[in-house]
Structure formats: C-alpha cells, structure tokens
C-alpha cells in the first residue's frame, strides 16, 4: 500500500480572472488530504472517505458521474490512461480540508490520488506531470478550471501561477493570514458559470474587471517580493470580486469586520458564494479572529506549508 498526501490552499489574489488567463497568487495551507492506495486481485475500485463509500469497476471509472467521488475516479482513470495499465484498487481518503469551502479539497484529493495510484503501480511521475494530470481532472469534472489549485497542491509554498505561459513561479514570502470559514458549502462550477454568463452579457465591462484583477495580481506579486504590505490590494481585489457578483452578505460583513479590527486587508478567497475569506494580519490577529467569528464564521490562523504532494511513511 502507498499513502500520499497533498495540501489545501488559499488564493491570495486573482480567482475567477485566472480562468480567463490572468495570473493568480496562491498559498498552500498546512491542512492536507491523505490517500491510501492498494491494488486488488479483482477489477473493483472501492473508495472510502468521511463522505461515504463507493464501489465501481475499472471499466466504469471514466463515466461522467455526479457522485462525491468524481474527482477521485477521474484521477484514477487518467493515471491508468497515462501508464497504459490498470488494476483494481482499494482507496481510502481522509482530509483536514473542509469540502466545497474554497480551500482546495478537490484539488488536494485529486493530486494525492494521482501520486498514490501511480506509485502503487510502481511509476514515479514528476511533479509537473502530476500537476498537469490534476488540472485535467478538474477540467473534466468542472468543464472549466484554471491550474491554480492543482499547481499549489502539487508544489506547495506560495506560487504565482501564469496559465497563459503554462508556468508557475515559487515566491519566497512569509505571510500572517487569518482564514474565516462561513460554513456555507458551494459549487465552484456554479460560480465560474455565473461569471461566464455575466461576461457574455457585458463583455466590455466584465472584460475590464478581469483584466484589472490580473493587473493588481501582478502588482501584488512585485510588492510581496519586495516585502511590502499588500493589504490595500486585497481590499481592491475584494471590491472587484463583489462587482463580479461572487461575494455574499456574510462574506463581505466578515471582510469589513476584519479590516475594522485591524487587518491590513481582507477579501473573499476562492470561488465565493460562501466558502471562506482571508485577512492579512501582520498584527491584531486575535482581534481579527474575534471579529470574523462575530460574523458567524469559524476562524483559524493559517500556516503556509512548503510541502506540496508527498509520500507518507506507511
Ligand atoms: O474551488 P475554489 O473555490 O478554490 O475556486 C477556484 C478559483 C476559481 O478561480 C474560481 C476557479 C479556478 O479554476 O481557478
């Protein structure tokens, strides 16, 4: 048996715009998803997680299912296709990353599955290839997806993701961040579709908003590299995401409360519609956490991890 794990993430800048080729800045969280993979003698694929369990066969894997394990099944199918080899598997998943919260649970499970299954079949894929397969999983399940989540789950640390160039740059930066989880689960696909429809209806206006998010993300990267405070740019990014229609009253209340309590900036993170917000807290961390909790969110202090996908001792 092989166990692999991969981290969740918070998007610092650039969500939604990154779907249209603009860059994003993203950090890996020290909350991980662990996947055990063991081959079986027959052709059954058994998957078990806190969400329940599922049994299918190797032949059924690629079906466009809507079930809770669609990311895992597609990840296994793509590994079989890449290795030109298949087998029955017992897959067991446990995760510290809350599902559908914008913290990258689907990417972390896809990436950990790709590493665990390929290693169990005796093949060491390099990280670039793992990230690319992971991106294909998200594209297959969601229709459209940027490489943001799958890149950060693979490489860890803080990344500047450039989808047009198909490149990522590792940024050396230490950030003090508070995350506030609204407890509201939402679908990334639904929110990405909403922005797409708005862009189709108002191509000029929404095109400008998307390009402006791209500009501020590039500026934020330069400022972070210089060691400057990017709080104000986070506030502007939140305003642009509100303009795209993906914030909620609760998210925006928590964002404003965090700023009032002394955060240097705050914004929603991920697709929006619920999920999470982040606040930059070089100081006043406890006050910001109390303010965010006062808006019905559950806050935690985020630790950025340098570890991307990795094998665990079994
Ligand atoms: O799934 P989330 O909430 O982390 O959202 C991902 C960020 C988006 O830009 C909205 C989608 C994408 O594929 O990059």
PDB file of C-alpha atoms and ligand atoms in Angstrom:
ATOM      1  CA  UNK A   1       0.000   0.000   0.000  1.00  0.00           C
ATOM      2  CA  UNK A   2       1.105   3.562  -0.699  1.00  0.00           C
ATOM      3  CA  UNK A   3      -0.064   6.713   1.111  1.00  0.00           C
ATOM      4  CA  UNK A   4       0.293  10.133  -0.489  1.00  0.00           C
ATOM      5  CA  UNK A   5      -0.862  13.497   0.824  1.00  0.00           C
ATOM      6  CA  UNK A   6      -1.364  16.944  -0.700  1.00  0.00           C
ATOM      7  CA  UNK A   7      -2.189  20.343   0.859  1.00  0.00           C
ATOM      8  CA  UNK A   8      -5.225  22.575   0.535  1.00  0.00           C
ATOM      9  CA  UNK A   9      -4.778  26.255  -0.289  1.00  0.00           C
ATOM     10  CA  UNK A  10      -5.952  29.837  -0.071  1.00  0.00           C
ATOM     11  CA  UNK A  11      -5.998  32.067  -3.134  1.00  0.00           C
ATOM     12  CA  UNK A  12      -4.367  35.387  -2.212  1.00  0.00           C
ATOM     13  CA  UNK A  13      -5.192  37.184  -5.470  1.00  0.00           C
ATOM     14  CA  UNK A  14      -6.694  36.543  -8.891  1.00  0.00           C
ATOM     15  CA  UNK A  15      -9.501  33.969  -8.508  1.00  0.00           C
ATOM     16  CA  UNK A  16     -12.016  33.946 -11.397  1.00  0.00           C
ATOM     17  CA  UNK A  17      -9.779  36.183 -13.559  1.00  0.00           C
ATOM     18  CA  UNK A  18      -7.338  33.244 -13.707  1.00  0.00           C
ATOM     19  CA  UNK A  19      -9.988  31.205 -15.560  1.00  0.00           C
ATOM     20  CA  UNK A  20      -9.543  33.746 -18.410  1.00  0.00           C
ATOM     21  CA  UNK A  21      -5.748  33.506 -18.484  1.00  0.00           C
ATOM     22  CA  UNK A  22      -4.825  36.196 -15.924  1.00  0.00           C
ATOM     23  CA  UNK A  23      -2.280  35.184 -13.234  1.00  0.00           C
ATOM     24  CA  UNK A  24      -3.136  34.131  -9.678  1.00  0.00           C
ATOM     25  CA  UNK A  25      -1.224  34.142  -6.377  1.00  0.00           C
ATOM     26  CA  UNK A  26      -1.898  31.179  -4.131  1.00  0.00           C
ATOM     27  CA  UNK A  27      -0.535  29.745  -0.862  1.00  0.00           C
ATOM     28  CA  UNK A  28      -0.516  26.134   0.391  1.00  0.00           C
ATOM     29  CA  UNK A  29      -2.204  25.565   3.780  1.00  0.00           C
ATOM     30  CA  UNK A  30      -0.916  23.102   6.332  1.00  0.00           C
ATOM     31  CA  UNK A  31      -4.234  21.224   6.061  1.00  0.00           C
ATOM     32  CA  UNK A  32      -3.804  18.080   3.984  1.00  0.00           C
ATOM     33  CA  UNK A  33      -5.730  15.282   2.272  1.00  0.00           C
ATOM     34  CA  UNK A  34      -4.316  11.755   2.702  1.00  0.00           C
ATOM     35  CA  UNK A  35      -4.986   8.973   0.191  1.00  0.00           C
ATOM     36  CA  UNK A  36      -4.119   5.288   0.779  1.00  0.00           C
ATOM     37  CA  UNK A  37      -3.999   3.204  -2.393  1.00  0.00           C
ATOM     38  CA  UNK A  38      -3.629  -0.587  -2.512  1.00  0.00           C
ATOM     39  CA  UNK A  39      -4.063  -2.795  -5.581  1.00  0.00           C
ATOM     40  CA  UNK A  40      -6.630  -5.626  -5.501  1.00  0.00           C
ATOM     41  CA  UNK A  41      -6.681  -9.021  -7.154  1.00  0.00           C
ATOM     42  CA  UNK A  42     -10.005  -8.285  -8.966  1.00  0.00           C
ATOM     43  CA  UNK A  43     -11.031  -5.254 -11.078  1.00  0.00           C
ATOM     44  CA  UNK A  44     -13.071  -3.479  -8.369  1.00  0.00           C
ATOM     45  CA  UNK A  45     -12.424   0.126  -7.334  1.00  0.00           C
ATOM     46  CA  UNK A  46     -13.507   0.611  -3.712  1.00  0.00           C
ATOM     47  CA  UNK A  47     -13.373   4.160  -2.360  1.00  0.00           C
ATOM     48  CA  UNK A  48     -13.982   5.063   1.292  1.00  0.00           C
ATOM     49  CA  UNK A  49     -13.973   8.522   2.904  1.00  0.00           C
ATOM     50  CA  UNK A  50     -15.859  10.546   5.513  1.00  0.00           C
ATOM     51  CA  UNK A  51     -18.434  11.227   2.747  1.00  0.00           C
ATOM     52  CA  UNK A  52     -19.293   7.503   2.480  1.00  0.00           C
ATOM     53  CA  UNK A  53     -18.183   4.684   0.222  1.00  0.00           C
ATOM     54  CA  UNK A  54     -18.438   3.655  -3.405  1.00  0.00           C
ATOM     55  CA  UNK A  55     -17.715   0.549  -5.435  1.00  0.00           C
ATOM     56  CA  UNK A  56     -17.250   0.534  -9.178  1.00  0.00           C
ATOM     57  CA  UNK A  57     -15.138  -1.357 -11.688  1.00  0.00           C
ATOM     58  CA  UNK A  58     -12.103  -0.320 -13.717  1.00  0.00           C
ATOM     59  CA  UNK A  59     -14.314  -0.118 -16.836  1.00  0.00           C
ATOM     60  CA  UNK A  60     -16.835   2.238 -15.187  1.00  0.00           C
ATOM     61  CA  UNK A  61     -14.304   4.801 -13.992  1.00  0.00           C
ATOM     62  CA  UNK A  62     -14.488   7.343 -16.775  1.00  0.00           C
ATOM     63  CA  UNK A  63     -18.263   7.756 -16.627  1.00  0.00           C
ATOM     64  CA  UNK A  64     -19.405  11.350 -16.083  1.00  0.00           C
ATOM     65  CA  UNK A  65     -20.775  10.656 -12.639  1.00  0.00           C
ATOM     66  CA  UNK A  66     -22.129  13.367 -10.370  1.00  0.00           C
ATOM     67  CA  UNK A  67     -21.226  11.435  -7.225  1.00  0.00           C
ATOM     68  CA  UNK A  68     -18.994  12.612  -4.382  1.00  0.00           C
ATOM     69  CA  UNK A  69     -16.041  10.613  -5.723  1.00  0.00           C
ATOM     70  CA  UNK A  70     -15.953  12.011  -9.257  1.00  0.00           C
ATOM     71  CA  UNK A  71     -12.577  13.730  -8.777  1.00  0.00           C
ATOM     72  CA  UNK A  72     -11.017  10.560  -7.354  1.00  0.00           C
ATOM     73  CA  UNK A  73     -12.450   8.338 -10.102  1.00  0.00           C
ATOM     74  CA  UNK A  74     -11.304  10.634 -12.877  1.00  0.00           C
ATOM     75  CA  UNK A  75      -7.848  10.908 -11.289  1.00  0.00           C
ATOM     76  CA  UNK A  76      -7.531   7.089 -11.220  1.00  0.00           C
ATOM     77  CA  UNK A  77      -8.782   6.819 -14.823  1.00  0.00           C
ATOM     78  CA  UNK A  78      -6.232   9.392 -16.047  1.00  0.00           C
ATOM     79  CA  UNK A  79      -3.365   7.601 -14.278  1.00  0.00           C
ATOM     80  CA  UNK A  80      -4.421   4.289 -15.894  1.00  0.00           C
ATOM     81  CA  UNK A  81      -4.541   6.018 -19.287  1.00  0.00           C
ATOM     82  CA  UNK A  82      -1.130   7.697 -18.766  1.00  0.00           C
ATOM     83  CA  UNK A  83       0.534   4.458 -17.599  1.00  0.00           C
ATOM     84  CA  UNK A  84      -1.336   2.303 -20.099  1.00  0.00           C
ATOM     85  CA  UNK A  85      -2.042  -0.048 -17.248  1.00  0.00           C
ATOM     86  CA  UNK A  86      -4.946  -0.662 -14.870  1.00  0.00           C
ATOM     87  CA  UNK A  87      -5.779  -2.643 -11.736  1.00  0.00           C
ATOM     88  CA  UNK A  88      -8.437  -2.963  -9.063  1.00  0.00           C
ATOM     89  CA  UNK A  89      -7.812  -0.629  -6.101  1.00  0.00           C
ATOM     90  CA  UNK A  90      -8.843  -0.010  -2.512  1.00  0.00           C
ATOM     91  CA  UNK A  91      -8.708   3.748  -1.953  1.00  0.00           C
ATOM     92  CA  UNK A  92      -9.140   5.306   1.463  1.00  0.00           C
ATOM     93  CA  UNK A  93      -9.300   9.082   1.920  1.00  0.00           C
ATOM     94  CA  UNK A  94      -9.099  11.324   4.988  1.00  0.00           C
ATOM     95  CA  UNK A  95      -8.858  15.073   4.886  1.00  0.00           C
ATOM     96  CA  UNK A  96      -8.303  18.081   7.151  1.00  0.00           C
ATOM     97  CA  UNK A  97      -9.618  20.326   4.340  1.00  0.00           C
ATOM     98  CA  UNK A  98     -13.350  21.107   4.621  1.00  0.00           C
ATOM     99  CA  UNK A  99     -15.150  20.183   1.348  1.00  0.00           C
ATOM    100  CA  UNK A 100     -16.642  22.807  -1.015  1.00  0.00           C
ATOM    101  CA  UNK A 101     -15.195  25.649   1.069  1.00  0.00           C
ATOM    102  CA  UNK A 102     -12.747  27.205  -1.410  1.00  0.00           C
ATOM    103  CA  UNK A 103      -9.785  25.680   0.438  1.00  0.00           C
ATOM    104  CA  UNK A 104      -8.849  23.303  -2.368  1.00  0.00           C
ATOM    105  CA  UNK A 105     -10.257  19.989  -1.126  1.00  0.00           C
ATOM    106  CA  UNK A 106     -10.980  18.641  -4.621  1.00  0.00           C
ATOM    107  CA  UNK A 107      -7.533  19.519  -5.977  1.00  0.00           C
ATOM    108  CA  UNK A 108      -5.795  18.066  -2.924  1.00  0.00           C
ATOM    109  CA  UNK A 109      -7.692  14.764  -3.218  1.00  0.00           C
ATOM    110  CA  UNK A 110      -7.055  14.594  -6.990  1.00  0.00           C
ATOM    111  CA  UNK A 111      -3.324  15.274  -6.651  1.00  0.00           C
ATOM    112  CA  UNK A 112      -2.812  12.879  -3.712  1.00  0.00           C
ATOM    113  CA  UNK A 113      -4.765  10.179  -5.605  1.00  0.00           C
ATOM    114  CA  UNK A 114      -2.609  10.614  -8.731  1.00  0.00           C
ATOM    115  CA  UNK A 115       0.589  10.195  -6.731  1.00  0.00           C
ATOM    116  CA  UNK A 116      -0.684   7.288  -4.585  1.00  0.00           C
ATOM    117  CA  UNK A 117      -2.095   5.259  -7.506  1.00  0.00           C
ATOM    118  CA  UNK A 118       0.885   5.781  -9.827  1.00  0.00           C
ATOM    119  CA  UNK A 119       3.399   4.942  -7.067  1.00  0.00           C
ATOM    120  CA  UNK A 120       1.411   1.832  -6.097  1.00  0.00           C
ATOM    121  CA  UNK A 121       1.702   0.774  -9.765  1.00  0.00           C
ATOM    122  CA  UNK A 122       5.460   1.315  -9.496  1.00  0.00           C
ATOM    123  CA  UNK A 123       5.772   4.539 -11.539  1.00  0.00           C
ATOM    124  CA  UNK A 124       7.274   7.822 -10.284  1.00  0.00           C
ATOM    125  CA  UNK A 125       5.601  10.698 -12.143  1.00  0.00           C
ATOM    126  CA  UNK A 126       7.400  14.028 -11.879  1.00  0.00           C
ATOM    127  CA  UNK A 127       5.624  16.925 -10.223  1.00  0.00           C
ATOM    128  CA  UNK A 128       4.949  18.816 -13.430  1.00  0.00           C
ATOM    129  CA  UNK A 129       3.170  15.797 -14.831  1.00  0.00           C
ATOM    130  CA  UNK A 130       1.193  15.227 -11.615  1.00  0.00           C
ATOM    131  CA  UNK A 131       0.054  18.874 -11.729  1.00  0.00           C
ATOM    132  CA  UNK A 132      -0.956  18.560 -15.393  1.00  0.00           C
ATOM    133  CA  UNK A 133      -2.936  15.364 -14.799  1.00  0.00           C
ATOM    134  CA  UNK A 134      -4.614  17.048 -11.806  1.00  0.00           C
ATOM    135  CA  UNK A 135      -5.600  20.002 -13.956  1.00  0.00           C
ATOM    136  CA  UNK A 136      -7.113  17.581 -16.499  1.00  0.00           C
ATOM    137  CA  UNK A 137      -9.169  16.011 -13.689  1.00  0.00           C
ATOM    138  CA  UNK A 138     -10.625  19.422 -12.747  1.00  0.00           C
ATOM    139  CA  UNK A 139     -11.277  20.323 -16.393  1.00  0.00           C
ATOM    140  CA  UNK A 140     -13.058  17.000 -16.896  1.00  0.00           C
ATOM    141  CA  UNK A 141     -15.249  17.364 -13.817  1.00  0.00           C
ATOM    142  CA  UNK A 142     -15.906  21.127 -13.855  1.00  0.00           C
ATOM    143  CA  UNK A 143     -15.794  21.979 -17.559  1.00  0.00           C
ATOM    144  CA  UNK A 144     -13.563  24.990 -16.936  1.00  0.00           C
ATOM    145  CA  UNK A 145     -10.834  25.293 -14.319  1.00  0.00           C
ATOM    146  CA  UNK A 146      -7.542  27.128 -14.010  1.00  0.00           C
ATOM    147  CA  UNK A 147      -4.356  25.306 -12.975  1.00  0.00           C
ATOM    148  CA  UNK A 148      -4.257  27.296  -9.681  1.00  0.00           C
ATOM    149  CA  UNK A 149      -5.475  24.705  -7.180  1.00  0.00           C
ATOM    150  CA  UNK A 150      -3.806  21.687  -8.739  1.00  0.00           C
ATOM    151  CA  UNK A 151      -0.449  23.533  -9.051  1.00  0.00           C
ATOM    152  CA  UNK A 152      -0.369  24.619  -5.417  1.00  0.00           C
ATOM    153  CA  UNK A 153      -1.441  21.181  -4.144  1.00  0.00           C
ATOM    154  CA  UNK A 154       1.451  19.718  -6.135  1.00  0.00           C
ATOM    155  CA  UNK A 155       4.257  22.208  -5.451  1.00  0.00           C
ATOM    156  CA  UNK A 156       3.298  23.800  -2.074  1.00  0.00           C
ATOM    157  CA  UNK A 157       4.659  27.133  -0.780  1.00  0.00           C
ATOM    158  CA  UNK A 158       3.426  30.337  -2.412  1.00  0.00           C
ATOM    159  CA  UNK A 159       3.002  30.345  -6.194  1.00  0.00           C
ATOM    160  CA  UNK A 160       2.483  32.911  -8.912  1.00  0.00           C
ATOM    161  CA  UNK A 161       0.508  30.930 -11.495  1.00  0.00           C
ATOM    162  CA  UNK A 162       0.697  32.031 -15.135  1.00  0.00           C
ATOM    163  CA  UNK A 163      -1.854  29.989 -17.100  1.00  0.00           C
ATOM    164  CA  UNK A 164      -1.072  31.576 -20.476  1.00  0.00           C
ATOM    165  CA  UNK A 165       2.606  30.610 -20.235  1.00  0.00           C
ATOM    166  CA  UNK A 166       1.758  27.274 -18.571  1.00  0.00           C
ATOM    167  CA  UNK A 167       4.275  28.193 -15.844  1.00  0.00           C
ATOM    168  CA  UNK A 168       4.395  28.655 -12.089  1.00  0.00           C
ATOM    169  CA  UNK A 169       6.893  30.752 -10.108  1.00  0.00           C
ATOM    170  CA  UNK A 170       7.685  29.981  -6.471  1.00  0.00           C
ATOM    171  CA  UNK A 171       7.598  33.160  -4.317  1.00  0.00           C
ATOM    172  CA  UNK A 172       9.609  33.300  -1.096  1.00  0.00           C
ATOM    173  CA  UNK A 173       7.353  35.132   1.334  1.00  0.00           C
ATOM    174  CA  UNK A 174       6.107  34.754   4.871  1.00  0.00           C
ATOM    175  CA  UNK A 175       2.522  35.864   5.474  1.00  0.00           C
ATOM    176  CA  UNK A 176       0.382  36.037   8.559  1.00  0.00           C
ATOM    177  CA  UNK A 177      -3.170  35.186   7.472  1.00  0.00           C
ATOM    178  CA  UNK A 178      -6.455  34.581   9.252  1.00  0.00           C
ATOM    179  CA  UNK A 179      -8.994  32.426   7.386  1.00  0.00           C
ATOM    180  CA  UNK A 180     -12.729  32.719   8.133  1.00  0.00           C
ATOM    181  CA  UNK A 181     -14.963  29.822   7.027  1.00  0.00           C
ATOM    182  CA  UNK A 182     -18.635  30.768   6.607  1.00  0.00           C
ATOM    183  CA  UNK A 183     -19.700  27.118   6.892  1.00  0.00           C
ATOM    184  CA  UNK A 184     -21.625  27.581   3.623  1.00  0.00           C
ATOM    185  CA  UNK A 185     -20.731  24.923   1.028  1.00  0.00           C
ATOM    186  CA  UNK A 186     -20.936  25.988  -2.591  1.00  0.00           C
ATOM    187  CA  UNK A 187     -20.087  24.763  -6.069  1.00  0.00           C
ATOM    188  CA  UNK A 188     -17.073  26.225  -7.867  1.00  0.00           C
ATOM    189  CA  UNK A 189     -18.595  25.226 -11.210  1.00  0.00           C
ATOM    190  CA  UNK A 190     -21.819  27.135 -10.453  1.00  0.00           C
ATOM    191  CA  UNK A 191     -19.888  30.331  -9.583  1.00  0.00           C
ATOM    192  CA  UNK A 192     -17.489  30.053 -12.534  1.00  0.00           C
ATOM    193  CA  UNK A 193     -20.572  29.654 -14.786  1.00  0.00           C
ATOM    194  CA  UNK A 194     -22.177  32.718 -13.218  1.00  0.00           C
ATOM    195  CA  UNK A 195     -19.136  34.881 -14.041  1.00  0.00           C
ATOM    196  CA  UNK A 196     -19.032  33.422 -17.556  1.00  0.00           C
ATOM    197  CA  UNK A 197     -22.660  34.404 -18.153  1.00  0.00           C
ATOM    198  CA  UNK A 198     -22.048  37.931 -16.797  1.00  0.00           C
ATOM    199  CA  UNK A 199     -19.060  38.256 -19.133  1.00  0.00           C
ATOM    200  CA  UNK A 200     -21.152  37.094 -22.099  1.00  0.00           C
ATOM    201  CA  UNK A 201     -23.810  39.672 -21.245  1.00  0.00           C
ATOM    202  CA  UNK A 202     -21.417  42.589 -20.584  1.00  0.00           C
ATOM    203  CA  UNK A 203     -18.192  41.642 -22.401  1.00  0.00           C
ATOM    204  CA  UNK A 204     -16.616  45.090 -22.255  1.00  0.00           C
ATOM    205  CA  UNK A 205     -17.332  45.883 -18.590  1.00  0.00           C
ATOM    206  CA  UNK A 206     -16.567  42.412 -17.252  1.00  0.00           C
ATOM    207  CA  UNK A 207     -13.507  42.138 -19.522  1.00  0.00           C
ATOM    208  CA  UNK A 208     -12.137  45.287 -17.838  1.00  0.00           C
ATOM    209  CA  UNK A 209     -12.821  43.903 -14.346  1.00  0.00           C
ATOM    210  CA  UNK A 210     -10.998  40.674 -15.212  1.00  0.00           C
ATOM    211  CA  UNK A 211      -8.003  42.489 -16.671  1.00  0.00           C
ATOM    212  CA  UNK A 212      -7.878  44.811 -13.632  1.00  0.00           C
ATOM    213  CA  UNK A 213      -7.760  41.774 -11.330  1.00  0.00           C
ATOM    214  CA  UNK A 214      -4.868  40.489 -13.456  1.00  0.00           C
ATOM    215  CA  UNK A 215      -3.042  43.832 -13.147  1.00  0.00           C
ATOM    216  CA  UNK A 216      -3.407  44.004  -9.396  1.00  0.00           C
ATOM    217  CA  UNK A 217      -2.291  40.381  -9.038  1.00  0.00           C
ATOM    218  CA  UNK A 218       0.937  41.180 -10.957  1.00  0.00           C
ATOM    219  CA  UNK A 219       1.454  44.264  -8.772  1.00  0.00           C
ATOM    220  CA  UNK A 220       0.813  42.222  -5.606  1.00  0.00           C
ATOM    221  CA  UNK A 221       3.481  39.741  -6.675  1.00  0.00           C
ATOM    222  CA  UNK A 222       6.078  42.527  -7.088  1.00  0.00           C
ATOM    223  CA  UNK A 223       5.091  44.019  -3.731  1.00  0.00           C
ATOM    224  CA  UNK A 224       5.291  40.654  -1.957  1.00  0.00           C
ATOM    225  CA  UNK A 225       8.745  40.001  -3.396  1.00  0.00           C
ATOM    226  CA  UNK A 226       9.839  43.443  -2.092  1.00  0.00           C
ATOM    227  CA  UNK A 227       8.333  42.634   1.324  1.00  0.00           C
ATOM    228  CA  UNK A 228       5.624  45.331   1.064  1.00  0.00           C
ATOM    229  CA  UNK A 229       2.169  45.139   2.668  1.00  0.00           C
ATOM    230  CA  UNK A 230      -0.399  44.037   0.065  1.00  0.00           C
ATOM    231  CA  UNK A 231      -3.457  44.657   2.294  1.00  0.00           C
ATOM    232  CA  UNK A 232      -4.815  47.533   0.220  1.00  0.00           C
ATOM    233  CA  UNK A 233      -4.595  45.459  -2.964  1.00  0.00           C
ATOM    234  CA  UNK A 234      -6.557  42.689  -1.203  1.00  0.00           C
ATOM    235  CA  UNK A 235      -9.288  45.220  -0.471  1.00  0.00           C
ATOM    236  CA  UNK A 236      -9.377  46.310  -4.120  1.00  0.00           C
ATOM    237  CA  UNK A 237      -9.469  42.659  -5.236  1.00  0.00           C
ATOM    238  CA  UNK A 238     -12.450  42.033  -2.943  1.00  0.00           C
ATOM    239  CA  UNK A 239     -14.250  45.030  -4.468  1.00  0.00           C
ATOM    240  CA  UNK A 240     -13.709  43.645  -7.965  1.00  0.00           C
ATOM    241  CA  UNK A 241     -14.953  40.200  -6.904  1.00  0.00           C
ATOM    242  CA  UNK A 242     -18.062  41.852  -5.463  1.00  0.00           C
ATOM    243  CA  UNK A 243     -18.512  43.555  -8.830  1.00  0.00           C
ATOM    244  CA  UNK A 244     -18.339  40.123 -10.483  1.00  0.00           C
ATOM    245  CA  UNK A 245     -21.214  39.053  -8.218  1.00  0.00           C
ATOM    246  CA  UNK A 246     -19.483  36.265  -6.284  1.00  0.00           C
ATOM    247  CA  UNK A 247     -19.433  37.682  -2.753  1.00  0.00           C
ATOM    248  CA  UNK A 248     -22.228  37.153  -0.228  1.00  0.00           C
ATOM    249  CA  UNK A 249     -23.514  39.401   2.516  1.00  0.00           C
ATOM    250  CA  UNK A 250     -21.861  37.229   5.182  1.00  0.00           C
ATOM    251  CA  UNK A 251     -18.507  37.132   3.370  1.00  0.00           C
ATOM    252  CA  UNK A 252     -18.463  40.887   2.897  1.00  0.00           C
ATOM    253  CA  UNK A 253     -19.525  41.504   6.518  1.00  0.00           C
ATOM    254  CA  UNK A 254     -16.610  39.351   7.703  1.00  0.00           C
ATOM    255  CA  UNK A 255     -14.241  41.149   5.311  1.00  0.00           C
ATOM    256  CA  UNK A 256     -15.285  44.584   6.653  1.00  0.00           C
ATOM    257  CA  UNK A 257     -15.220  43.394  10.289  1.00  0.00           C
ATOM    258  CA  UNK A 258     -11.668  42.069   9.804  1.00  0.00           C
ATOM    259  CA  UNK A 259     -10.493  45.394   8.389  1.00  0.00           C
ATOM    260  CA  UNK A 260     -12.157  47.295  11.234  1.00  0.00           C
ATOM    261  CA  UNK A 261     -10.455  45.028  13.780  1.00  0.00           C
ATOM    262  CA  UNK A 262      -7.052  45.942  12.369  1.00  0.00           C
ATOM    263  CA  UNK A 263      -6.334  43.604   9.446  1.00  0.00           C
ATOM    264  CA  UNK A 264      -4.194  45.347   6.843  1.00  0.00           C
ATOM    265  CA  UNK A 265      -6.525  43.970   4.138  1.00  0.00           C
ATOM    266  CA  UNK A 266      -9.210  41.320   3.611  1.00  0.00           C
ATOM    267  CA  UNK A 267     -11.060  39.609   0.774  1.00  0.00           C
ATOM    268  CA  UNK A 268     -13.061  36.540  -0.067  1.00  0.00           C
ATOM    269  CA  UNK A 269     -10.915  33.634  -1.232  1.00  0.00           C
ATOM    270  CA  UNK A 270     -11.742  31.007  -3.852  1.00  0.00           C
ATOM    271  CA  UNK A 271     -14.920  30.936  -5.899  1.00  0.00           C
ATOM    272  CA  UNK A 272     -17.062  32.877  -3.357  1.00  0.00           C
ATOM    273  CA  UNK A 273     -20.804  32.282  -2.822  1.00  0.00           C
ATOM    274  CA  UNK A 274     -19.966  31.108   0.738  1.00  0.00           C
ATOM    275  CA  UNK A 275     -16.764  29.264   1.489  1.00  0.00           C
ATOM    276  CA  UNK A 276     -14.014  31.392   3.017  1.00  0.00           C
ATOM    277  CA  UNK A 277     -12.496  34.856   3.412  1.00  0.00           C
ATOM    278  CA  UNK A 278      -8.937  35.759   4.338  1.00  0.00           C
ATOM    279  CA  UNK A 279      -7.444  38.664   6.276  1.00  0.00           C
ATOM    280  CA  UNK A 280      -3.841  39.789   6.244  1.00  0.00           C
ATOM    281  CA  UNK A 281      -2.786  40.199   9.866  1.00  0.00           C
ATOM    282  CA  UNK A 282       0.802  41.280  10.423  1.00  0.00           C
ATOM    283  CA  UNK A 283      -0.675  42.421  13.778  1.00  0.00           C
ATOM    284  CA  UNK A 284      -4.061  42.403  15.606  1.00  0.00           C
ATOM    285  CA  UNK A 285      -4.540  38.742  14.821  1.00  0.00           C
ATOM    286  CA  UNK A 286      -6.643  37.828  17.877  1.00  0.00           C
ATOM    287  CA  UNK A 287      -8.908  40.858  17.444  1.00  0.00           C
ATOM    288  CA  UNK A 288      -9.412  39.990  13.761  1.00  0.00           C
ATOM    289  CA  UNK A 289     -10.276  36.368  14.608  1.00  0.00           C
ATOM    290  CA  UNK A 290     -12.859  37.531  17.164  1.00  0.00           C
ATOM    291  CA  UNK A 291     -14.356  39.976  14.651  1.00  0.00           C
ATOM    292  CA  UNK A 292     -14.596  37.291  11.943  1.00  0.00           C
ATOM    293  CA  UNK A 293     -16.142  34.789  14.393  1.00  0.00           C
ATOM    294  CA  UNK A 294     -18.677  37.504  15.317  1.00  0.00           C
ATOM    295  CA  UNK A 295     -19.965  37.319  11.722  1.00  0.00           C
ATOM    296  CA  UNK A 296     -20.926  33.652  12.088  1.00  0.00           C
ATOM    297  CA  UNK A 297     -17.646  32.388  10.619  1.00  0.00           C
ATOM    298  CA  UNK A 298     -15.193  29.940  12.105  1.00  0.00           C
ATOM    299  CA  UNK A 299     -11.753  31.491  12.006  1.00  0.00           C
ATOM    300  CA  UNK A 300      -8.345  29.898  12.139  1.00  0.00           C
ATOM    301  CA  UNK A 301      -4.811  31.109  11.821  1.00  0.00           C
ATOM    302  CA  UNK A 302      -3.324  29.820   8.602  1.00  0.00           C
ATOM    303  CA  UNK A 303       0.147  28.377   8.419  1.00  0.00           C
ATOM    304  CA  UNK A 304       1.642  28.234   4.940  1.00  0.00           C
ATOM    305  CA  UNK A 305       3.390  24.958   4.186  1.00  0.00           C
ATOM    306  CA  UNK A 306       6.275  24.474   1.807  1.00  0.00           C
ATOM    307  CA  UNK A 307       5.335  20.810   1.325  1.00  0.00           C
ATOM    308  CA  UNK A 308       3.386  20.032  -1.813  1.00  0.00           C
ATOM    309  CA  UNK A 309       2.333  16.489  -2.688  1.00  0.00           C
ATOM    310  CA  UNK A 310       4.413  13.903  -0.852  1.00  0.00           C
ATOM    311  CA  UNK A 311       4.589  10.227   0.017  1.00  0.00           C
ATOM    312  CA  UNK A 312       3.862   9.327   3.633  1.00  0.00           C
ATOM    313  CA  UNK A 313       5.585   6.568   5.594  1.00  0.00           C
ATOM    314  CA  UNK A 314       3.300   3.542   5.853  1.00  0.00           C
TER     315      UNK A 314
HETATM  316  O1  LIG B   1     -12.681  25.998  -5.895  1.00  0.00           O
HETATM  317  P1  LIG B   1     -12.243  27.316  -5.355  1.00  0.00           P
HETATM  318  O2  LIG B   1     -13.245  27.953  -4.501  1.00  0.00           O
HETATM  319  O3  LIG B   1     -10.873  27.297  -4.798  1.00  0.00           O
HETATM  320  O4  LIG B   1     -12.175  28.312  -6.635  1.00  0.00           O
HETATM  321  C1  LIG B   1     -11.159  28.196  -7.543  1.00  0.00           C
HETATM  322  C2  LIG B   1     -10.834  29.513  -8.106  1.00  0.00           C
HETATM  323  C3  LIG B   1     -11.536  29.898  -9.401  1.00  0.00           C
HETATM  324  O5  LIG B   1     -10.700  30.882  -9.985  1.00  0.00           O
HETATM  325  C4  LIG B   1     -12.909  30.495  -9.111  1.00  0.00           C
HETATM  326  C5  LIG B   1     -11.712  28.729 -10.362  1.00  0.00           C
HETATM  327  C6  LIG B   1     -10.408  28.221 -10.955  1.00  0.00           C
HETATM  328  O6  LIG B   1     -10.478  27.149 -11.589  1.00  0.00           O
HETATM  329  O7  LIG B   1      -9.368  28.866 -10.844  1.00  0.00           O
END
